Coordinates of C-alpha atoms in Angstrom, one line a residue:
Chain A
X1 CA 14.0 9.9 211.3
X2 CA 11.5 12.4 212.5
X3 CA 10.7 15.3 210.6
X4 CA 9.3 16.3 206.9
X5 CA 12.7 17.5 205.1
X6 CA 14.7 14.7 205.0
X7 CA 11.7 12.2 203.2
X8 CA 10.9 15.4 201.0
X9 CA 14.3 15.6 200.1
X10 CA 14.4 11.9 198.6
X11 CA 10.9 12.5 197.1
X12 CA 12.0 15.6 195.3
X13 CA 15.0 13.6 194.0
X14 CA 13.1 10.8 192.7
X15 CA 10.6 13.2 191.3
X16 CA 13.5 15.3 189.4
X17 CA 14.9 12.1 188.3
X18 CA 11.5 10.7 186.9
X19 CA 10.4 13.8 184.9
X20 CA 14.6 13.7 183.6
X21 CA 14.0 9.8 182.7
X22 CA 10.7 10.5 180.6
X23 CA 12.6 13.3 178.9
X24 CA 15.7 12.7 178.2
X25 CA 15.4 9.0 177.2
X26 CA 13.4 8.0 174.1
X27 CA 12.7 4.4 174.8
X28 CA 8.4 3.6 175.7
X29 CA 9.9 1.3 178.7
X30 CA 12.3 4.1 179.7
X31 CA 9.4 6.3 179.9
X32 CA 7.2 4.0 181.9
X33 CA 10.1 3.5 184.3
X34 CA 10.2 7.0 184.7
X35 CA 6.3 7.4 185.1
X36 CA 6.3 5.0 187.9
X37 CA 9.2 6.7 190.1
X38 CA 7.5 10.1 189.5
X39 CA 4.5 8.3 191.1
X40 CA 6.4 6.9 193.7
X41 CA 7.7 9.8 194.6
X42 CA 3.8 11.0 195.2
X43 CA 3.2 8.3 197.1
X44 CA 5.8 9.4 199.7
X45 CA 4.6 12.9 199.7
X46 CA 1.2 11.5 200.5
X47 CA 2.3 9.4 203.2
X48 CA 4.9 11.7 204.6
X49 CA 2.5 14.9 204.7
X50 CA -0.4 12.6 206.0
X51 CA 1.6 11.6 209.3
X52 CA 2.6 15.3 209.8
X53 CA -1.1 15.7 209.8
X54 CA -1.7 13.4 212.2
X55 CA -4.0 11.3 210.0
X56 CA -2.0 8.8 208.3
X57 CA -4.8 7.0 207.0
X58 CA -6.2 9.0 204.4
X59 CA -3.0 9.5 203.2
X60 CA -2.0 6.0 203.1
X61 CA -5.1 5.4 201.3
X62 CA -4.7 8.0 198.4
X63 CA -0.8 6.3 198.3
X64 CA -2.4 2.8 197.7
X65 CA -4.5 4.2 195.5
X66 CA -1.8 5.9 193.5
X67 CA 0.2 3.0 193.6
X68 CA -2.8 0.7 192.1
X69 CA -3.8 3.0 189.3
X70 CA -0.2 3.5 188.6
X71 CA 0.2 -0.1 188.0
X72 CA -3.1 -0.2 185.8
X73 CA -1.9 2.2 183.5
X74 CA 1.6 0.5 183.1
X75 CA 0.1 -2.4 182.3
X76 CA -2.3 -0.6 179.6
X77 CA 0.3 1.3 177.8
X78 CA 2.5 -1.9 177.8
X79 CA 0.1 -3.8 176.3
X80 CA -0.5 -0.9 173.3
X81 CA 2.8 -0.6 173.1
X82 CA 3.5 -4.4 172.2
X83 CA 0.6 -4.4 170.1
X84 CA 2.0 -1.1 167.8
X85 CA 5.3 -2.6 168.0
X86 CA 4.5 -5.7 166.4
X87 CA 2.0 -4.1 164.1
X88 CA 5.2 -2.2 163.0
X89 CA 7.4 -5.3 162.5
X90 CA 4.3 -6.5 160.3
Chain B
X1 CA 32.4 -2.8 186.2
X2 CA 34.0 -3.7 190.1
X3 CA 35.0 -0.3 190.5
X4 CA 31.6 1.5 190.1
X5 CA 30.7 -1.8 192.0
X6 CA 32.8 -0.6 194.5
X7 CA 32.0 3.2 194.0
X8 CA 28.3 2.4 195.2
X9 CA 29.4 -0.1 198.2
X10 CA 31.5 3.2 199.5
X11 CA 28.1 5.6 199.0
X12 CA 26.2 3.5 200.2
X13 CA 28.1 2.8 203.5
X14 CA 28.9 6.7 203.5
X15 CA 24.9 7.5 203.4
X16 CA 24.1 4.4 206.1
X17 CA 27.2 6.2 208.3
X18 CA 25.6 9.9 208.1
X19 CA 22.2 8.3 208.7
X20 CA 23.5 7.0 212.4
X21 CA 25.5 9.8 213.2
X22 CA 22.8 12.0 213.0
X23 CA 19.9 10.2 214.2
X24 CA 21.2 6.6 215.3
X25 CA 19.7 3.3 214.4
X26 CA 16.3 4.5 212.7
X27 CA 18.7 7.4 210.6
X28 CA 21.4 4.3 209.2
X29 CA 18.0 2.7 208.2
X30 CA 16.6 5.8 206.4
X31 CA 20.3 6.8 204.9
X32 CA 20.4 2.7 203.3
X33 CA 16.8 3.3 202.1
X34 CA 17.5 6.8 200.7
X35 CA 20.7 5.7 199.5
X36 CA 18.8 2.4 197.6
X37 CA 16.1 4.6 196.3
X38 CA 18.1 7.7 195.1
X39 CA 20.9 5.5 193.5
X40 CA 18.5 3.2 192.1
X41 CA 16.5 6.2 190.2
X42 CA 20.2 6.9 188.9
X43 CA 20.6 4.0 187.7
X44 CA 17.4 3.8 186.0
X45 CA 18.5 7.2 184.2
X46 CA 21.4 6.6 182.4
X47 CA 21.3 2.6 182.2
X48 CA 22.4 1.4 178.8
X49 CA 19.4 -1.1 178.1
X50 CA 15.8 -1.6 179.2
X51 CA 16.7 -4.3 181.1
X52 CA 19.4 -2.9 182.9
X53 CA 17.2 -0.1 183.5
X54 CA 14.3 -2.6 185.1
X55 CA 17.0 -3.9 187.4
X56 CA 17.9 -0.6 188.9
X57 CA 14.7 -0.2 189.6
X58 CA 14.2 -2.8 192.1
X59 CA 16.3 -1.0 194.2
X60 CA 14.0 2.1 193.8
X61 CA 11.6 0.0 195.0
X62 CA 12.9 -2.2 197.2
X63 CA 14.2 1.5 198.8
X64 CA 11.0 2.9 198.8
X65 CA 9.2 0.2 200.3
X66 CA 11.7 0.6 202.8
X67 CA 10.7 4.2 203.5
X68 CA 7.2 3.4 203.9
X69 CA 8.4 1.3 206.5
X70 CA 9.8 3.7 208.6
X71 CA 6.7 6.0 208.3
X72 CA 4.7 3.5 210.0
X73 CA 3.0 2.6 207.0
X74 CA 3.8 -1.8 206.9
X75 CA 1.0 -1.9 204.1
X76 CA 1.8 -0.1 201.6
X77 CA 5.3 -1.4 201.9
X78 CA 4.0 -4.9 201.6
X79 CA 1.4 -3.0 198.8
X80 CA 4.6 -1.8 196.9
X81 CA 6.7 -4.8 197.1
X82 CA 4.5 -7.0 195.7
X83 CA 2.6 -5.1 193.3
X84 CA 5.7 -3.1 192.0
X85 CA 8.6 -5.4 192.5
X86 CA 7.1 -8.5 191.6
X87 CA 4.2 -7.1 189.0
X88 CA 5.3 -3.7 187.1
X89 CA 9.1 -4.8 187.1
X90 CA 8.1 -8.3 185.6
X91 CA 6.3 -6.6 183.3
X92 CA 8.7 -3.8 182.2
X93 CA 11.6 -6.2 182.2
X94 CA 9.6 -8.9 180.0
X95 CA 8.0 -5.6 177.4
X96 CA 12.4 -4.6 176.9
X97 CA 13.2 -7.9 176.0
X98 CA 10.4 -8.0 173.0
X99 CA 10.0 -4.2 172.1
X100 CA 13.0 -3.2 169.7
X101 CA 15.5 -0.9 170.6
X102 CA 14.9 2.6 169.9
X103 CA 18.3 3.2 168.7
X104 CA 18.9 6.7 171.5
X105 CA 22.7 7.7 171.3
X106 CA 23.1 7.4 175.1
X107 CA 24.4 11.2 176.7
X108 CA 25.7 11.6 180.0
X109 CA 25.7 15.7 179.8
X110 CA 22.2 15.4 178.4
X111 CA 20.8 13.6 181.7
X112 CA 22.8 15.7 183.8
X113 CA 21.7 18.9 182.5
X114 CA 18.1 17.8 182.4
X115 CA 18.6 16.7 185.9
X116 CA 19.6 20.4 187.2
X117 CA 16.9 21.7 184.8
X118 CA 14.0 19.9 186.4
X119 CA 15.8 19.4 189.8
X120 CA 16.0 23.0 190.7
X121 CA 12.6 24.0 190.1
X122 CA 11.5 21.2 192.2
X123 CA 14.0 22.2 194.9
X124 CA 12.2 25.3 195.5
X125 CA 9.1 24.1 196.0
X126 CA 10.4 21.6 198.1
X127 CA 11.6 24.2 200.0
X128 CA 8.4 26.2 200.0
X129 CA 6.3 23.0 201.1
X130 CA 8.7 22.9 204.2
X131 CA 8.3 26.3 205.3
X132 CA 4.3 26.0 204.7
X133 CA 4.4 23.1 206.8
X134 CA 6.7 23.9 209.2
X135 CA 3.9 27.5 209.9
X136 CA 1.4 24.7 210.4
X137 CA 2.9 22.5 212.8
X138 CA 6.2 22.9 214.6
X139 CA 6.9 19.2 216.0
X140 CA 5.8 16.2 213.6
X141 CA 4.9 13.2 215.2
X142 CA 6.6 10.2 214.9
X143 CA 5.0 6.9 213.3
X144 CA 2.7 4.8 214.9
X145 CA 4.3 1.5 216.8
X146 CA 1.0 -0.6 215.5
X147 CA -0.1 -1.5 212.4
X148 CA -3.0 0.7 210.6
X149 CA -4.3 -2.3 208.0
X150 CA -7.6 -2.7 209.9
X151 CA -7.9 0.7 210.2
X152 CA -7.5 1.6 206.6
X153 CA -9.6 -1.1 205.3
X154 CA -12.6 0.3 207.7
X155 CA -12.0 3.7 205.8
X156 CA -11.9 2.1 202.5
X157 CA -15.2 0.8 202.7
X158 CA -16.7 3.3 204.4
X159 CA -19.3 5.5 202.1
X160 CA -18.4 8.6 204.1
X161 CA -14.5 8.3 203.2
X162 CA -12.7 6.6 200.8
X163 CA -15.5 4.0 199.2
X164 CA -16.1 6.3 196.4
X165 CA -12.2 6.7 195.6
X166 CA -11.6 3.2 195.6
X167 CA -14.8 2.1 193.2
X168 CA -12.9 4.8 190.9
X169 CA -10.3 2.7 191.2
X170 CA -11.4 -0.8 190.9
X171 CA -13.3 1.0 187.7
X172 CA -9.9 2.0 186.2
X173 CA -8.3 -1.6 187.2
X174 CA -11.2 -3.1 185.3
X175 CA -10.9 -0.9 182.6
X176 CA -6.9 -1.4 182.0
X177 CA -7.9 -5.5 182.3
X178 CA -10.6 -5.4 179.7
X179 CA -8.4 -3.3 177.1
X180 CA -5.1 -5.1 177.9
X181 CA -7.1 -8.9 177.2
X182 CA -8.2 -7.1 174.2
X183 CA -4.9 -5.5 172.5
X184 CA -3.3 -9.2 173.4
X185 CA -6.4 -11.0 171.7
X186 CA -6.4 -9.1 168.9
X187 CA -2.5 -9.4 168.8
X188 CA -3.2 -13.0 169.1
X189 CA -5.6 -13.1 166.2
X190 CA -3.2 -11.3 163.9
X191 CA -0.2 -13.5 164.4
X192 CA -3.2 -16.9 163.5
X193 CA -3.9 -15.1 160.5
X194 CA -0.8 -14.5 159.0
X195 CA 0.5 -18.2 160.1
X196 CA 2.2 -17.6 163.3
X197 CA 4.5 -14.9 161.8
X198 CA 5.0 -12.1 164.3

């Protein structure tokens, strides 16, 4: 598929459905889930924008990037969260 | 349970069907991915539990990898696959099973109308993003027929491009390591004093 509307369209879904997840649902891991398709959804943008560009590499970078710090910062808040929850069973 | 089974099988094959008809081979593979990505999200909406949640998002990201793909971009599909599907999913799947439940009265109208609200909005810009880059450049090229890994780790760890970005990163990454060891040590240390009681 050539062209920049058809990815932006599935980008702007997942985003709308990421920001939706994080508010309408209470649960820490629903949130998380939701933080990590809103951040998907960036990646594409980068990617998709970079190759209209012509320079896919810079925006292939910034998605690994994104993708990486993303991942970081699941793993941190899943790790507070375990800790408060059992500190709250205790 | 087999008729929403169904129900996706049908949207699925519809999406793949619209996909060729419009742009042949490479649009049945972008309609599947879309399809897998979009329903997937859905799924990880309204899902009852966590863990169902967890599992509809492997088809988000099995979906977007997909569309990575067919930009041309074979690393960070590979990137996304196994970091996301085989790390973060692990992860979130394994954190439902232990966190407790938070106890949410589970509304359909509620996602829906949140949907719309934060869905239109986005829509627009969507929109506007299109026109801006439509002004900018009237033909997009398509992607690239060889892979762009060696390229991309030159520009990684080149000083004049992306070095700096990705030390930023590797500083976060060491960061979220040190504090995560810690919250589980200290977790770890709690549970030994109080005799193994969680």
């Amino acid at each position: 598929m050539s062209g920049l509307l058809p990815i932006l369209c599935v980008s702007m879904t997942l985003f709308a459905i990421g920001v939706s997840c994080m508010l309408v649902r209470k649960g820490a891991p629903h949130a998380l889930m939701g933080l990590v398709l809103i951040l998907n959804a960036s990646a594409l943008n980068f990617v998709a924008f970079a190759r209209l560009a012509q320079d896919p590499i810079d925006g292939t970078a910034a998605a690994v990037l994104v993708l990486v710090v993303a991942l970081a910062e699941v793993a941190l808040a899943l790790a507070i969260l375990m800790h408060l929850a059992r500190a709250d069973r205790e | 349970m087999r008729l929403q089974i169904a129900g996706a099988v049908i949207v699925l094959a519809a999406c793949v069907g619209a996909g060729a008809s419009l742009a042949g081979t490479p649009g049945a593979a972008f309609g599947l991915c879309a399809a897998l990505a979009i329903g997937g999200a859905l799924g990880c909406l309204f899902g009852r539990t966590p863990t169902h949640s967890a599992r509809a998002l492997l088809a988000t990201l099995f979906g977007t990898a997909g569309l990575f793909l067919g930009l041309g971009s074979d690393l960070l599909a590979v990137t996304q696959l196994a970091l996301g599907a085989g790390g973060a999913l692990l992860l979130l799947s394994s954190a439902a099973r232990q966190m407790p439940a938070a106890g949410e009265q589970h509304s359909l109208a509620r996602g829906v109308a949140s949907l719309l609200i934060v869905g239109l909005p986005t829509a627009f810009i969507a929109w506007r993003c299109v026109g801006v880059a439509r002004f900018r450049q009237a033909a997009p090229p398509g992607p690239r027929a060889f892979s762009e890994a060696a390229e991309l780790g030159v520009a990684l760890v080149d000083p004049t491009r992306l070095a700096v970005a990705l030390e930023i990163a590797v500083l976060l990454l060491a960061v979220a390591l040190v504090a995560g060891a810690y919250f589980l040590g200290r977790a770890r240390a709690t549970r030994a004093e109080t005799g193994g009681q969680p």
